[in-house]
Amino acid sequence: MSTVKGPAPAPSSFPGSEKLRIGIVHARWNKEIIDALVAGAVQSLQKAGVPTENILIESVPGSWELPAGCQIMLDQKPVDAVIAIGCLIKGSTMHFEYICDCATHGLMRLGLETKRPVVLGVLTVLNDDQGLERAGIGRNGKPGHNHGEDWGFAAVEMALKSQGKM
Ligand code: DLZ
């Protein structure tokens, strides 16, 4: 069945993006999915005009640590926006629900309190297949779509907006 759900195409130009510095903080859990999402985000940052040397990548153990990891990056590095990348896959206990709730709320709070763009790049999926599809790796004949690409464009747009350039 077709669906209308999905991001609008990214803007065709991002004036001023060549001066931006963008941070990526990613969790190390669920590595195959994370590696694809980080690669997708880097690719779209480059497409939007951010120089490769201005993309700073750091990692934290898991998605629970993403708000603190992003806070440390915003405190210690001169980045204009940060993308938090993680993938939470539901298991058989309540762990998933608690981490999803805290990580997403923590990231939203961080962005609002610091007034610096924090992009939510955290997949909260019910099984491996959903994660693989959303990382553009796909499974069972479905190619999927790499959501990391959308997050890169979102970071550039929000960084430029926060500087009044877009
Ligand atoms: C503990 C845990 C579990 C069960 N599942 C995930 C997951 O699917 N994705 C993820 O990014 N992290 C997971 N973690 C690790 C926690 O996020 C955190 O790193 C640990 O609880 C240590 O604080």
JSON list of C-alpha atoms and ligand atoms in Angstrom, two decimals:
[
{"chain": "A", "resi": 1, "resn": "MET", "atom": "CA", "xyz": [0.00, 0.00, 0.00]},
{"chain": "A", "resi": 2, "resn": "SER", "atom": "CA", "xyz": [1.35, 3.51, -0.79]},
{"chain": "A", "resi": 3, "resn": "THR", "atom": "CA", "xyz": [1.61, 6.14, 1.90]},
{"chain": "A", "resi": 4, "resn": "VAL", "atom": "CA", "xyz": [1.76, 9.94, 2.08]},
{"chain": "A", "resi": 5, "resn": "LYS", "atom": "CA", "xyz": [4.04, 9.81, 5.14]},
{"chain": "A", "resi": 6, "resn": "GLY", "atom": "CA", "xyz": [7.61, 11.09, 4.67]},
{"chain": "A", "resi": 7, "resn": "PRO", "atom": "CA", "xyz": [9.75, 14.20, 4.72]},
{"chain": "A", "resi": 8, "resn": "ALA", "atom": "CA", "xyz": [9.33, 16.92, 2.10]},
{"chain": "A", "resi": 9, "resn": "PRO", "atom": "CA", "xyz": [12.27, 17.23, -0.31]},
{"chain": "A", "resi": 10, "resn": "ALA", "atom": "CA", "xyz": [15.21, 19.10, 1.24]},
{"chain": "A", "resi": 11, "resn": "PRO", "atom": "CA", "xyz": [15.59, 22.77, 0.21]},
{"chain": "A", "resi": 12, "resn": "SER", "atom": "CA", "xyz": [17.68, 23.12, -2.96]},
{"chain": "A", "resi": 13, "resn": "SER", "atom": "CA", "xyz": [20.20, 25.53, -1.43]},
{"chain": "A", "resi": 14, "resn": "PHE", "atom": "CA", "xyz": [21.55, 26.32, 2.01]},
{"chain": "A", "resi": 15, "resn": "PRO", "atom": "CA", "xyz": [23.24, 29.77, 1.82]},
{"chain": "A", "resi": 16, "resn": "GLY", "atom": "CA", "xyz": [26.03, 30.02, 4.39]},
{"chain": "A", "resi": 17, "resn": "SER", "atom": "CA", "xyz": [26.35, 26.27, 4.96]},
{"chain": "A", "resi": 18, "resn": "GLU", "atom": "CA", "xyz": [30.05, 26.33, 4.02]},
{"chain": "A", "resi": 19, "resn": "LYS", "atom": "CA", "xyz": [30.77, 28.07, 7.34]},
{"chain": "A", "resi": 20, "resn": "LEU", "atom": "CA", "xyz": [28.77, 25.68, 9.53]},
{"chain": "A", "resi": 21, "resn": "ARG", "atom": "CA", "xyz": [30.28, 23.21, 11.98]},
{"chain": "A", "resi": 22, "resn": "ILE", "atom": "CA", "xyz": [27.99, 20.29, 12.72]},
{"chain": "A", "resi": 23, "resn": "GLY", "atom": "CA", "xyz": [28.44, 17.67, 15.44]},
{"chain": "A", "resi": 24, "resn": "ILE", "atom": "CA", "xyz": [27.22, 14.10, 15.34]},
{"chain": "A", "resi": 25, "resn": "VAL", "atom": "CA", "xyz": [27.01, 12.11, 18.56]},
{"chain": "A", "resi": 26, "resn": "HIS", "atom": "CA", "xyz": [26.07, 8.49, 18.02]},
{"chain": "A", "resi": 27, "resn": "ALA", "atom": "CA", "xyz": [25.35, 5.53, 20.25]},
{"chain": "A", "resi": 28, "resn": "ARG", "atom": "CA", "xyz": [27.37, 2.35, 19.72]},
{"chain": "A", "resi": 29, "resn": "TRP", "atom": "CA", "xyz": [24.50, -0.11, 20.26]},
{"chain": "A", "resi": 30, "resn": "ASN", "atom": "CA", "xyz": [23.15, -1.83, 17.12]},
{"chain": "A", "resi": 31, "resn": "LYS", "atom": "CA", "xyz": [26.25, -1.01, 15.10]},
{"chain": "A", "resi": 32, "resn": "GLU", "atom": "CA", "xyz": [25.16, -2.06, 11.61]},
{"chain": "A", "resi": 33, "resn": "ILE", "atom": "CA", "xyz": [22.21, 0.29, 11.72]},
{"chain": "A", "resi": 34, "resn": "ILE", "atom": "CA", "xyz": [24.14, 3.10, 13.41]},
{"chain": "A", "resi": 35, "resn": "ASP", "atom": "CA", "xyz": [26.98, 2.99, 10.88]},
{"chain": "A", "resi": 36, "resn": "ALA", "atom": "CA", "xyz": [24.51, 3.38, 8.00]},
{"chain": "A", "resi": 37, "resn": "LEU", "atom": "CA", "xyz": [22.65, 6.22, 9.71]},
{"chain": "A", "resi": 38, "resn": "VAL", "atom": "CA", "xyz": [25.87, 8.11, 10.48]},
{"chain": "A", "resi": 39, "resn": "ALA", "atom": "CA", "xyz": [27.05, 7.65, 6.86]},
{"chain": "A", "resi": 40, "resn": "GLY", "atom": "CA", "xyz": [23.68, 8.94, 5.60]},
{"chain": "A", "resi": 41, "resn": "ALA", "atom": "CA", "xyz": [23.86, 12.01, 7.83]},
{"chain": "A", "resi": 42, "resn": "VAL", "atom": "CA", "xyz": [27.43, 12.79, 6.76]},
{"chain": "A", "resi": 43, "resn": "GLN", "atom": "CA", "xyz": [26.49, 12.42, 3.10]},
{"chain": "A", "resi": 44, "resn": "SER", "atom": "CA", "xyz": [23.60, 14.89, 3.34]},
{"chain": "A", "resi": 45, "resn": "LEU", "atom": "CA", "xyz": [25.69, 17.37, 5.35]},
{"chain": "A", "resi": 46, "resn": "GLN", "atom": "CA", "xyz": [28.24, 17.29, 2.53]},
{"chain": "A", "resi": 47, "resn": "LYS", "atom": "CA", "xyz": [25.50, 17.61, -0.11]},
{"chain": "A", "resi": 48, "resn": "ALA", "atom": "CA", "xyz": [24.15, 20.65, 1.74]},
{"chain": "A", "resi": 49, "resn": "GLY", "atom": "CA", "xyz": [27.58, 22.29, 1.57]},
{"chain": "A", "resi": 50, "resn": "VAL", "atom": "CA", "xyz": [29.13, 21.62, 4.98]},
{"chain": "A", "resi": 51, "resn": "PRO", "atom": "CA", "xyz": [32.89, 21.00, 4.55]},
{"chain": "A", "resi": 52, "resn": "THR", "atom": "CA", "xyz": [33.92, 17.50, 5.62]},
{"chain": "A", "resi": 53, "resn": "GLU", "atom": "CA", "xyz": [36.48, 18.92, 8.05]},
{"chain": "A", "resi": 54, "resn": "ASN", "atom": "CA", "xyz": [33.66, 20.81, 9.81]},
{"chain": "A", "resi": 55, "resn": "ILE", "atom": "CA", "xyz": [31.79, 17.59, 10.66]},
{"chain": "A", "resi": 56, "resn": "LEU", "atom": "CA", "xyz": [32.75, 16.36, 14.11]},
{"chain": "A", "resi": 57, "resn": "ILE", "atom": "CA", "xyz": [31.79, 12.80, 15.08]},
{"chain": "A", "resi": 58, "resn": "GLU", "atom": "CA", "xyz": [31.86, 11.35, 18.60]},
{"chain": "A", "resi": 59, "resn": "SER", "atom": "CA", "xyz": [30.28, 8.30, 20.17]},
{"chain": "A", "resi": 60, "resn": "VAL", "atom": "CA", "xyz": [28.66, 7.30, 23.47]},
{"chain": "A", "resi": 61, "resn": "PRO", "atom": "CA", "xyz": [27.88, 3.79, 24.76]},
{"chain": "A", "resi": 62, "resn": "GLY", "atom": "CA", "xyz": [24.11, 3.76, 24.13]},
{"chain": "A", "resi": 63, "resn": "SER", "atom": "CA", "xyz": [21.11, 5.96, 23.41]},
{"chain": "A", "resi": 64, "resn": "TRP", "atom": "CA", "xyz": [20.61, 6.67, 27.12]},
{"chain": "A", "resi": 65, "resn": "GLU", "atom": "CA", "xyz": [23.89, 8.60, 27.03]},
{"chain": "A", "resi": 66, "resn": "LEU", "atom": "CA", "xyz": [22.93, 10.70, 23.98]},
{"chain": "A", "resi": 67, "resn": "PRO", "atom": "CA", "xyz": [21.56, 13.76, 25.84]},
{"chain": "A", "resi": 68, "resn": "ALA", "atom": "CA", "xyz": [24.66, 13.97, 28.04]},
{"chain": "A", "resi": 69, "resn": "GLY", "atom": "CA", "xyz": [26.96, 13.27, 25.08]},
{"chain": "A", "resi": 70, "resn": "CYS", "atom": "CA", "xyz": [25.34, 16.03, 23.05]},
{"chain": "A", "resi": 71, "resn": "GLN", "atom": "CA", "xyz": [25.49, 18.41, 26.01]},
{"chain": "A", "resi": 72, "resn": "ILE", "atom": "CA", "xyz": [29.22, 17.76, 26.37]},
{"chain": "A", "resi": 73, "resn": "MET", "atom": "CA", "xyz": [29.74, 18.38, 22.66]},
{"chain": "A", "resi": 74, "resn": "LEU", "atom": "CA", "xyz": [27.76, 21.64, 22.74]},
{"chain": "A", "resi": 75, "resn": "ASP", "atom": "CA", "xyz": [29.71, 22.74, 25.84]},
{"chain": "A", "resi": 76, "resn": "GLN", "atom": "CA", "xyz": [33.17, 21.83, 24.63]},
{"chain": "A", "resi": 77, "resn": "LYS", "atom": "CA", "xyz": [33.17, 22.13, 20.82]},
{"chain": "A", "resi": 78, "resn": "PRO", "atom": "CA", "xyz": [32.28, 25.08, 18.59]},
{"chain": "A", "resi": 79, "resn": "VAL", "atom": "CA", "xyz": [29.43, 23.35, 16.76]},
{"chain": "A", "resi": 80, "resn": "ASP", "atom": "CA", "xyz": [26.38, 25.16, 15.34]},
{"chain": "A", "resi": 81, "resn": "ALA", "atom": "CA", "xyz": [24.07, 22.12, 15.70]},
{"chain": "A", "resi": 82, "resn": "VAL", "atom": "CA", "xyz": [24.32, 18.57, 16.88]},
{"chain": "A", "resi": 83, "resn": "ILE", "atom": "CA", "xyz": [22.68, 15.41, 15.56]},
{"chain": "A", "resi": 84, "resn": "ALA", "atom": "CA", "xyz": [22.01, 12.67, 18.13]},
{"chain": "A", "resi": 85, "resn": "ILE", "atom": "CA", "xyz": [21.98, 9.27, 16.44]},
{"chain": "A", "resi": 86, "resn": "GLY", "atom": "CA", "xyz": [20.81, 6.10, 18.12]},
{"chain": "A", "resi": 87, "resn": "CYS", "atom": "CA", "xyz": [18.70, 3.05, 17.50]},
{"chain": "A", "resi": 88, "resn": "LEU", "atom": "CA", "xyz": [16.59, 1.54, 20.24]},
{"chain": "A", "resi": 89, "resn": "ILE", "atom": "CA", "xyz": [15.20, -1.90, 19.45]},
{"chain": "A", "resi": 90, "resn": "LYS", "atom": "CA", "xyz": [12.42, -3.19, 21.67]},
{"chain": "A", "resi": 91, "resn": "GLY", "atom": "CA", "xyz": [13.31, -6.21, 23.79]},
{"chain": "A", "resi": 92, "resn": "SER", "atom": "CA", "xyz": [11.24, -8.26, 26.16]},
{"chain": "A", "resi": 93, "resn": "THR", "atom": "CA", "xyz": [11.36, -5.91, 29.16]},
{"chain": "A", "resi": 94, "resn": "MET", "atom": "CA", "xyz": [10.39, -2.30, 29.87]},
{"chain": "A", "resi": 95, "resn": "HIS", "atom": "CA", "xyz": [13.96, -1.05, 29.29]},
{"chain": "A", "resi": 96, "resn": "PHE", "atom": "CA", "xyz": [13.06, 0.15, 25.78]},
{"chain": "A", "resi": 97, "resn": "GLU", "atom": "CA", "xyz": [10.19, 2.35, 26.93]},
{"chain": "A", "resi": 98, "resn": "TYR", "atom": "CA", "xyz": [12.22, 4.05, 29.66]},
{"chain": "A", "resi": 99, "resn": "ILE", "atom": "CA", "xyz": [15.24, 4.77, 27.45]},
{"chain": "A", "resi": 100, "resn": "CYS", "atom": "CA", "xyz": [13.08, 6.01, 24.53]},
{"chain": "A", "resi": 101, "resn": "ASP", "atom": "CA", "xyz": [11.19, 8.37, 26.81]},
{"chain": "A", "resi": 102, "resn": "CYS", "atom": "CA", "xyz": [14.22, 9.76, 28.64]},
{"chain": "A", "resi": 103, "resn": "ALA", "atom": "CA", "xyz": [16.48, 10.07, 25.60]},
{"chain": "A", "resi": 104, "resn": "THR", "atom": "CA", "xyz": [13.91, 11.89, 23.48]},
{"chain": "A", "resi": 105, "resn": "HIS", "atom": "CA", "xyz": [12.83, 14.23, 26.29]},
{"chain": "A", "resi": 106, "resn": "GLY", "atom": "CA", "xyz": [16.46, 14.88, 27.23]},
{"chain": "A", "resi": 107, "resn": "LEU", "atom": "CA", "xyz": [17.36, 15.83, 23.68]},
{"chain": "A", "resi": 108, "resn": "MET", "atom": "CA", "xyz": [14.36, 18.14, 23.29]},
{"chain": "A", "resi": 109, "resn": "ARG", "atom": "CA", "xyz": [15.17, 19.84, 26.60]},
{"chain": "A", "resi": 110, "resn": "LEU", "atom": "CA", "xyz": [18.81, 20.27, 25.63]},
{"chain": "A", "resi": 111, "resn": "GLY", "atom": "CA", "xyz": [17.90, 22.06, 22.40]},
{"chain": "A", "resi": 112, "resn": "LEU", "atom": "CA", "xyz": [15.37, 24.37, 24.03]},
{"chain": "A", "resi": 113, "resn": "GLU", "atom": "CA", "xyz": [17.53, 25.18, 27.06]},
{"chain": "A", "resi": 114, "resn": "THR", "atom": "CA", "xyz": [20.75, 25.84, 25.14]},
{"chain": "A", "resi": 115, "resn": "LYS", "atom": "CA", "xyz": [18.89, 27.49, 22.21]},
{"chain": "A", "resi": 116, "resn": "ARG", "atom": "CA", "xyz": [21.10, 25.44, 19.90]},
{"chain": "A", "resi": 117, "resn": "PRO", "atom": "CA", "xyz": [19.63, 23.00, 17.40]},
{"chain": "A", "resi": 118, "resn": "VAL", "atom": "CA", "xyz": [19.59, 19.38, 18.51]},
{"chain": "A", "resi": 119, "resn": "VAL", "atom": "CA", "xyz": [18.33, 16.97, 15.83]},
{"chain": "A", "resi": 120, "resn": "LEU", "atom": "CA", "xyz": [16.53, 13.84, 16.97]},
{"chain": "A", "resi": 121, "resn": "GLY", "atom": "CA", "xyz": [18.17, 11.01, 15.10]},
{"chain": "A", "resi": 122, "resn": "VAL", "atom": "CA", "xyz": [16.96, 8.23, 17.33]},
{"chain": "A", "resi": 123, "resn": "LEU", "atom": "CA", "xyz": [15.08, 5.31, 15.81]},
{"chain": "A", "resi": 124, "resn": "THR", "atom": "CA", "xyz": [12.69, 3.63, 18.25]},
{"chain": "A", "resi": 125, "resn": "VAL", "atom": "CA", "xyz": [11.80, 0.40, 16.50]},
{"chain": "A", "resi": 126, "resn": "LEU", "atom": "CA", "xyz": [9.95, -2.75, 17.42]},
{"chain": "A", "resi": 127, "resn": "ASN", "atom": "CA", "xyz": [12.30, -5.18, 15.66]},
{"chain": "A", "resi": 128, "resn": "ASP", "atom": "CA", "xyz": [15.49, -5.48, 13.59]},
{"chain": "A", "resi": 129, "resn": "ASP", "atom": "CA", "xyz": [13.63, -5.25, 10.27]},
{"chain": "A", "resi": 130, "resn": "GLN", "atom": "CA", "xyz": [12.16, -1.84, 11.08]},
{"chain": "A", "resi": 131, "resn": "GLY", "atom": "CA", "xyz": [15.61, -0.56, 12.00]},
{"chain": "A", "resi": 132, "resn": "LEU", "atom": "CA", "xyz": [17.27, -1.95, 8.87]},
{"chain": "A", "resi": 133, "resn": "GLU", "atom": "CA", "xyz": [14.57, -0.39, 6.68]},
{"chain": "A", "resi": 134, "resn": "ARG", "atom": "CA", "xyz": [14.96, 3.00, 8.31]},
{"chain": "A", "resi": 135, "resn": "ALA", "atom": "CA", "xyz": [18.73, 2.87, 7.93]},
{"chain": "A", "resi": 136, "resn": "GLY", "atom": "CA", "xyz": [18.35, 2.25, 4.18]},
{"chain": "A", "resi": 137, "resn": "ILE", "atom": "CA", "xyz": [19.85, -1.23, 4.47]},
{"chain": "A", "resi": 138, "resn": "GLY", "atom": "CA", "xyz": [16.52, -2.92, 3.99]},
{"chain": "A", "resi": 139, "resn": "ARG", "atom": "CA", "xyz": [15.48, -6.51, 4.46]},
{"chain": "A", "resi": 140, "resn": "ASN", "atom": "CA", "xyz": [13.03, -8.97, 2.94]},
{"chain": "A", "resi": 141, "resn": "GLY", "atom": "CA", "xyz": [13.15, -7.25, -0.44]},
{"chain": "A", "resi": 142, "resn": "LYS", "atom": "CA", "xyz": [12.34, -3.80, 0.93]},
{"chain": "A", "resi": 143, "resn": "PRO", "atom": "CA", "xyz": [15.14, -1.28, 0.27]},
{"chain": "A", "resi": 144, "resn": "GLY", "atom": "CA", "xyz": [13.99, 1.16, 2.93]},
{"chain": "A", "resi": 145, "resn": "HIS", "atom": "CA", "xyz": [15.12, 4.75, 3.32]},
{"chain": "A", "resi": 146, "resn": "ASN", "atom": "CA", "xyz": [18.11, 6.05, 5.24]},
{"chain": "A", "resi": 147, "resn": "HIS", "atom": "CA", "xyz": [16.69, 8.52, 7.77]},
{"chain": "A", "resi": 148, "resn": "GLY", "atom": "CA", "xyz": [20.21, 9.73, 8.53]},
{"chain": "A", "resi": 149, "resn": "GLU", "atom": "CA", "xyz": [20.04, 11.68, 5.26]},
{"chain": "A", "resi": 150, "resn": "ASP", "atom": "CA", "xyz": [17.02, 13.64, 6.50]},
{"chain": "A", "resi": 151, "resn": "TRP", "atom": "CA", "xyz": [18.75, 14.39, 9.79]},
{"chain": "A", "resi": 152, "resn": "GLY", "atom": "CA", "xyz": [21.77, 15.95, 8.06]},
{"chain": "A", "resi": 153, "resn": "PHE", "atom": "CA", "xyz": [19.56, 18.34, 6.10]},
{"chain": "A", "resi": 154, "resn": "ALA", "atom": "CA", "xyz": [17.53, 19.11, 9.24]},
{"chain": "A", "resi": 155, "resn": "ALA", "atom": "CA", "xyz": [20.71, 20.05, 11.13]},
{"chain": "A", "resi": 156, "resn": "VAL", "atom": "CA", "xyz": [21.87, 22.43, 8.40]},
{"chain": "A", "resi": 157, "resn": "GLU", "atom": "CA", "xyz": [18.46, 24.08, 8.08]},
{"chain": "A", "resi": 158, "resn": "MET", "atom": "CA", "xyz": [18.07, 24.53, 11.83]},
{"chain": "A", "resi": 159, "resn": "ALA", "atom": "CA", "xyz": [21.65, 25.79, 12.30]},
{"chain": "A", "resi": 160, "resn": "LEU", "atom": "CA", "xyz": [21.11, 28.41, 9.57]},
{"chain": "A", "resi": 161, "resn": "LYS", "atom": "CA", "xyz": [17.69, 29.31, 11.00]},
{"chain": "A", "resi": 162, "resn": "SER", "atom": "CA", "xyz": [19.18, 29.79, 14.47]},
{"chain": "A", "resi": 163, "resn": "GLN", "atom": "CA", "xyz": [21.65, 32.25, 12.90]},
{"chain": "A", "resi": 164, "resn": "GLY", "atom": "CA", "xyz": [18.90, 34.11, 11.02]},
{"chain": "A", "resi": 165, "resn": "LYS", "atom": "CA", "xyz": [20.29, 33.06, 7.64]},
{"chain": "A", "resi": 166, "resn": "MET", "atom": "CA", "xyz": [17.39, 30.99, 6.39]},
{"chain": "B", "resi": 1, "resn": "DLZ", "atom": "C1", "xyz": [20.73, -1.40, 27.78]},
{"chain": "B", "resi": 1, "resn": "DLZ", "atom": "C2", "xyz": [20.35, -1.08, 26.39]},
{"chain": "B", "resi": 1, "resn": "DLZ", "atom": "C3", "xyz": [19.38, -1.87, 25.71]},
{"chain": "B", "resi": 1, "resn": "DLZ", "atom": "C4", "xyz": [18.71, -3.02, 26.37]},
{"chain": "B", "resi": 1, "resn": "DLZ", "atom": "N1", "xyz": [19.05, -1.63, 24.44]},
{"chain": "B", "resi": 1, "resn": "DLZ", "atom": "C5", "xyz": [19.62, -0.58, 23.79]},
{"chain": "B", "resi": 1, "resn": "DLZ", "atom": "C6", "xyz": [19.28, -0.30, 22.44]},
{"chain": "B", "resi": 1, "resn": "DLZ", "atom": "O1", "xyz": [18.51, -0.99, 21.77]},
{"chain": "B", "resi": 1, "resn": "DLZ", "atom": "N2", "xyz": [19.86, 0.78, 21.87]},
{"chain": "B", "resi": 1, "resn": "DLZ", "atom": "C7", "xyz": [20.74, 1.61, 22.53]},
{"chain": "B", "resi": 1, "resn": "DLZ", "atom": "O2", "xyz": [21.20, 2.60, 21.95]},
{"chain": "B", "resi": 1, "resn": "DLZ", "atom": "N3", "xyz": [21.09, 1.32, 23.79]},
{"chain": "B", "resi": 1, "resn": "DLZ", "atom": "C8", "xyz": [20.58, 0.26, 24.43]},
{"chain": "B", "resi": 1, "resn": "DLZ", "atom": "N4", "xyz": [20.94, -0.03, 25.73]},
{"chain": "B", "resi": 1, "resn": "DLZ", "atom": "C9", "xyz": [22.05, 0.73, 26.35]},
{"chain": "B", "resi": 1, "resn": "DLZ", "atom": "C10", "xyz": [21.62, 2.00, 27.09]},
{"chain": "B", "resi": 1, "resn": "DLZ", "atom": "O3", "xyz": [21.24, 3.00, 26.16]},
{"chain": "B", "resi": 1, "resn": "DLZ", "atom": "C11", "xyz": [22.77, 2.52, 27.97]},
{"chain": "B", "resi": 1, "resn": "DLZ", "atom": "O4", "xyz": [23.93, 2.67, 27.20]},
{"chain": "B", "resi": 1, "resn": "DLZ", "atom": "C12", "xyz": [23.08, 1.61, 29.15]},
{"chain": "B", "resi": 1, "resn": "DLZ", "atom": "O5", "xyz": [21.94, 1.39, 29.91]},
{"chain": "B", "resi": 1, "resn": "DLZ", "atom": "C13", "xyz": [24.18, 2.25, 30.06]},
{"chain": "B", "resi": 1, "resn": "DLZ", "atom": "O6", "xyz": [23.71, 3.48, 30.63]}
]
